[in-house]
Amino acid sequence: MPARRWRLVLADDHHLVLDALRTSLADRYDVVGVAQHARGILDEVERHHPDLLLLDLSLPERNGLELIPELRERSPRTRILVVTMMADRVIADRAIAAGASGFVPKDAGLAELELAITAVMRGGTFISDHVPQLSNRVSLVASHPALAALSPRQHEIILLITEGLTSAEIARKLGLTERTVGWHRTNIREKLGVDSPNGLVRFAVLLQPDRAGGEGA
């Protein structure tokens, strides 16, 4: 008798990513649901109680990190594998501490994603080698302890600033208004002791010296 195929729910805020994941994984796993928003993810997980949820962290309405404990409460047997654009050790550690079993950046590739799925479904914890160890790369919090005071959403926003995204681009990515992003940026500056919008961009560039940041409206 063939082994039962693992049942997956896919969660990402981009249609193209969901379609690509479904196409790539459908011949080996049963994709029983997809969702793009926090409410939909909670509903799909509660409806299907899948073996595994592939979860993006950049979601409209709520940060994926904040969603993990609630997902674990609603479906304790569902394992959570974070699949995100952010290859940051601090975010990875926060995700695992919140209840995820694995963390893979989106640029890691399908082969590594399948390795992660197998490891997580066999009861292990998987963090991609594409996520730098603290010994090899100074993490954001290690490089500036004041970053520890940021909320998960604020931490996510400053990571996007390090990627060179403008306020308008961050707003579109996270499903927020530009006004809300501006409010977060002001609070981030206050917590970090940065006295101007341009100073925040310069701070972000120092965190990721291989990238150039841009100040948005």
C-alpha positions as CSV (number, residue, x, y, z in Angstrom):
1,M,0.0,0.0,0.0
2,P,1.6,3.4,-1.0
3,A,2.5,5.8,1.8
4,R,0.0,8.6,2.4
5,R,1.0,11.8,0.8
6,W,1.5,14.8,3.1
7,R,-1.2,17.4,2.9
8,L,-0.1,21.0,2.5
9,V,-1.6,24.4,2.7
10,L,0.3,27.2,0.9
11,A,0.3,30.8,2.2
12,D,1.8,33.7,0.3
13,D,0.5,37.1,-0.7
14,H,1.5,36.8,-4.4
15,H,-0.6,34.8,-6.9
16,L,2.4,33.9,-9.0
17,V,4.3,32.4,-6.0
18,L,1.3,30.4,-5.0
19,D,0.8,29.1,-8.5
20,A,4.5,28.2,-8.9
21,L,4.6,26.4,-5.5
22,R,1.4,24.5,-6.3
23,T,2.7,23.4,-9.7
24,S,6.1,22.4,-8.3
25,L,4.8,20.4,-5.4
26,A,1.5,18.9,-6.7
27,D,3.1,15.7,-8.0
28,R,4.6,14.8,-4.6
29,Y,2.2,16.3,-2.1
30,D,-1.5,17.0,-1.7
31,V,-2.0,20.7,-1.8
32,V,-5.4,21.0,0.0
33,G,-5.6,24.8,0.3
34,V,-4.0,28.1,-0.5
35,A,-4.4,31.5,1.1
36,Q,-3.1,35.1,0.7
37,H,-4.3,36.9,3.8
38,A,-4.1,36.1,7.5
39,R,-7.8,35.5,7.9
40,G,-7.7,33.0,5.0
41,I,-4.7,31.2,6.3
42,L,-6.3,30.7,9.7
43,D,-9.5,29.5,8.0
44,E,-7.7,27.1,5.7
45,V,-5.6,25.6,8.5
46,E,-8.6,25.2,10.7
47,R,-10.6,23.7,7.9
48,H,-8.1,21.2,6.7
49,H,-5.7,20.6,9.6
50,P,-2.9,20.0,7.1
51,D,0.3,18.1,7.8
52,L,2.3,21.2,6.8
53,L,1.8,24.9,6.2
54,L,4.2,26.7,4.0
55,L,4.0,30.3,5.4
56,D,5.3,33.6,4.0
57,L,5.9,36.2,6.6
58,S,5.1,39.3,4.5
59,L,1.3,39.3,4.6
60,P,-1.3,41.9,4.4
61,E,-3.1,42.8,7.7
62,R,-0.8,40.8,10.0
63,N,2.9,39.8,10.2
64,G,3.4,36.1,9.7
65,L,5.5,35.9,12.9
66,E,2.5,37.1,14.9
67,L,0.3,34.5,13.2
68,I,2.5,31.4,14.1
69,P,1.4,31.0,17.7
70,E,-2.3,31.3,16.8
71,L,-1.9,28.8,14.0
72,R,-0.2,26.3,16.4
73,E,-3.1,26.8,18.8
74,R,-5.7,26.1,16.2
75,S,-4.0,23.1,14.6
76,P,-1.3,21.7,17.0
77,R,-0.4,18.9,14.7
78,T,0.3,21.1,11.7
79,R,3.9,21.8,11.2
80,I,4.9,25.2,9.9
81,L,7.7,25.8,7.4
82,V,8.4,29.5,6.8
83,V,9.3,30.4,3.2
84,T,10.3,34.0,3.0
85,M,12.3,36.5,1.0
86,M,14.3,37.5,4.2
87,A,17.4,35.5,4.8
88,D,17.9,37.0,8.3
89,R,19.0,35.0,11.3
90,V,17.1,37.1,13.8
91,I,13.8,36.5,11.9
92,A,14.6,32.8,11.6
93,D,15.2,32.5,15.3
94,R,12.0,34.4,16.1
95,A,10.0,32.1,13.8
96,I,11.4,29.0,15.4
97,A,10.8,30.4,18.9
98,A,7.2,31.3,17.9
99,G,6.5,27.7,16.9
100,A,7.7,27.1,13.3
101,S,9.7,24.0,12.5
102,G,11.7,25.4,9.6
103,F,12.9,28.5,7.7
104,V,13.8,28.7,4.1
105,P,14.5,31.8,2.0
106,K,12.7,31.9,-1.3
107,D,15.9,32.1,-3.3
108,A,17.1,28.7,-1.8
109,G,15.5,26.7,-4.6
110,L,13.1,23.9,-4.9
111,A,15.6,21.1,-4.0
112,E,16.3,22.7,-0.7
113,L,12.6,23.4,-0.1
114,E,11.9,19.7,-0.5
115,L,14.8,18.8,1.9
116,A,13.2,21.2,4.4
117,I,9.8,19.7,4.0
118,T,11.1,16.2,4.6
119,A,13.2,17.2,7.6
120,V,10.3,19.1,9.2
121,M,7.8,16.3,8.5
122,R,10.1,13.8,10.1
123,G,10.1,15.8,13.3
124,G,13.2,17.9,12.8
125,T,14.0,21.6,12.7
126,F,15.4,23.0,9.5
127,I,17.1,26.3,9.0
128,S,18.5,26.9,5.5
129,D,22.3,27.3,5.0
130,H,21.3,30.4,3.1
131,V,20.5,32.0,6.5
132,P,23.8,33.2,7.9
133,Q,24.9,32.1,11.3
134,L,25.7,34.8,13.8
135,S,29.3,33.7,13.8
136,N,29.6,34.4,10.0
137,R,27.4,37.5,9.8
138,V,26.7,40.2,12.3
139,S,22.9,40.0,12.7
140,L,20.8,43.1,12.8
141,V,20.2,42.9,16.5
142,A,23.8,42.1,17.3
143,S,25.0,45.0,15.2
144,H,22.7,47.5,17.0
145,P,21.1,46.2,20.3
146,A,18.4,48.9,20.1
147,L,16.8,46.8,17.2
148,A,15.7,44.3,19.9
149,A,13.1,46.9,20.9
150,L,11.4,46.8,17.5
151,S,8.1,45.0,17.0
152,P,8.0,42.2,14.4
153,R,6.4,44.5,11.9
154,Q,9.0,47.3,12.5
155,H,11.8,44.7,12.2
156,E,10.3,43.6,8.9
157,I,10.0,47.2,7.7
158,I,13.7,48.0,8.4
159,L,14.7,44.8,6.7
160,L,12.8,46.0,3.6
161,I,14.5,49.3,3.9
162,T,17.8,47.5,3.8
163,E,16.6,45.9,0.5
164,G,16.3,49.4,-0.9
165,L,12.4,49.5,-1.0
166,T,10.7,52.9,-0.8
167,S,7.8,53.6,1.6
168,A,5.4,53.1,-1.3
169,E,6.9,49.8,-2.2
170,I,6.9,48.6,1.4
171,A,3.3,49.6,1.7
172,R,2.4,47.5,-1.4
173,K,4.4,44.6,-0.2
174,L,2.9,44.5,3.3
175,G,-0.6,45.5,2.3
176,L,-0.4,48.7,4.3
177,T,-1.0,52.4,3.6
178,E,1.9,54.7,3.0
179,R,0.7,56.6,6.0
180,T,1.0,53.5,8.2
181,V,4.5,52.8,6.9
182,G,5.5,56.4,7.6
183,W,4.2,56.0,11.1
184,H,6.2,52.9,11.6
185,R,9.3,54.5,10.2
186,T,8.9,57.4,12.7
187,N,8.6,55.0,15.6
188,I,11.6,53.0,14.3
189,R,13.7,56.2,14.2
190,E,12.7,57.1,17.8
191,K,13.6,53.6,19.1
192,L,16.9,53.6,17.3
193,G,17.8,57.2,18.1
194,V,17.9,58.3,14.5
195,D,17.0,61.9,14.0
196,S,15.9,62.1,10.4
197,P,14.3,60.0,7.5
198,N,17.6,60.2,5.6
199,G,19.4,59.1,8.7
200,L,17.2,55.9,8.8
201,V,18.2,55.1,5.3
202,R,21.9,55.6,6.1
203,F,21.4,53.4,9.1
204,A,19.9,50.7,6.9
205,V,22.7,50.9,4.4
206,L,25.2,50.3,7.2
207,L,23.3,47.2,8.2
208,Q,23.5,45.9,4.6
209,P,26.6,47.5,3.1
210,D,26.3,45.6,-0.1
211,R,23.0,47.2,-0.9
212,A,22.0,50.8,-1.5
213,G,18.8,52.1,0.2
214,G,16.4,54.7,-1.1
215,E,14.1,57.1,0.8
216,G,10.5,56.9,-0.2
217,A,7.7,59.4,0.3
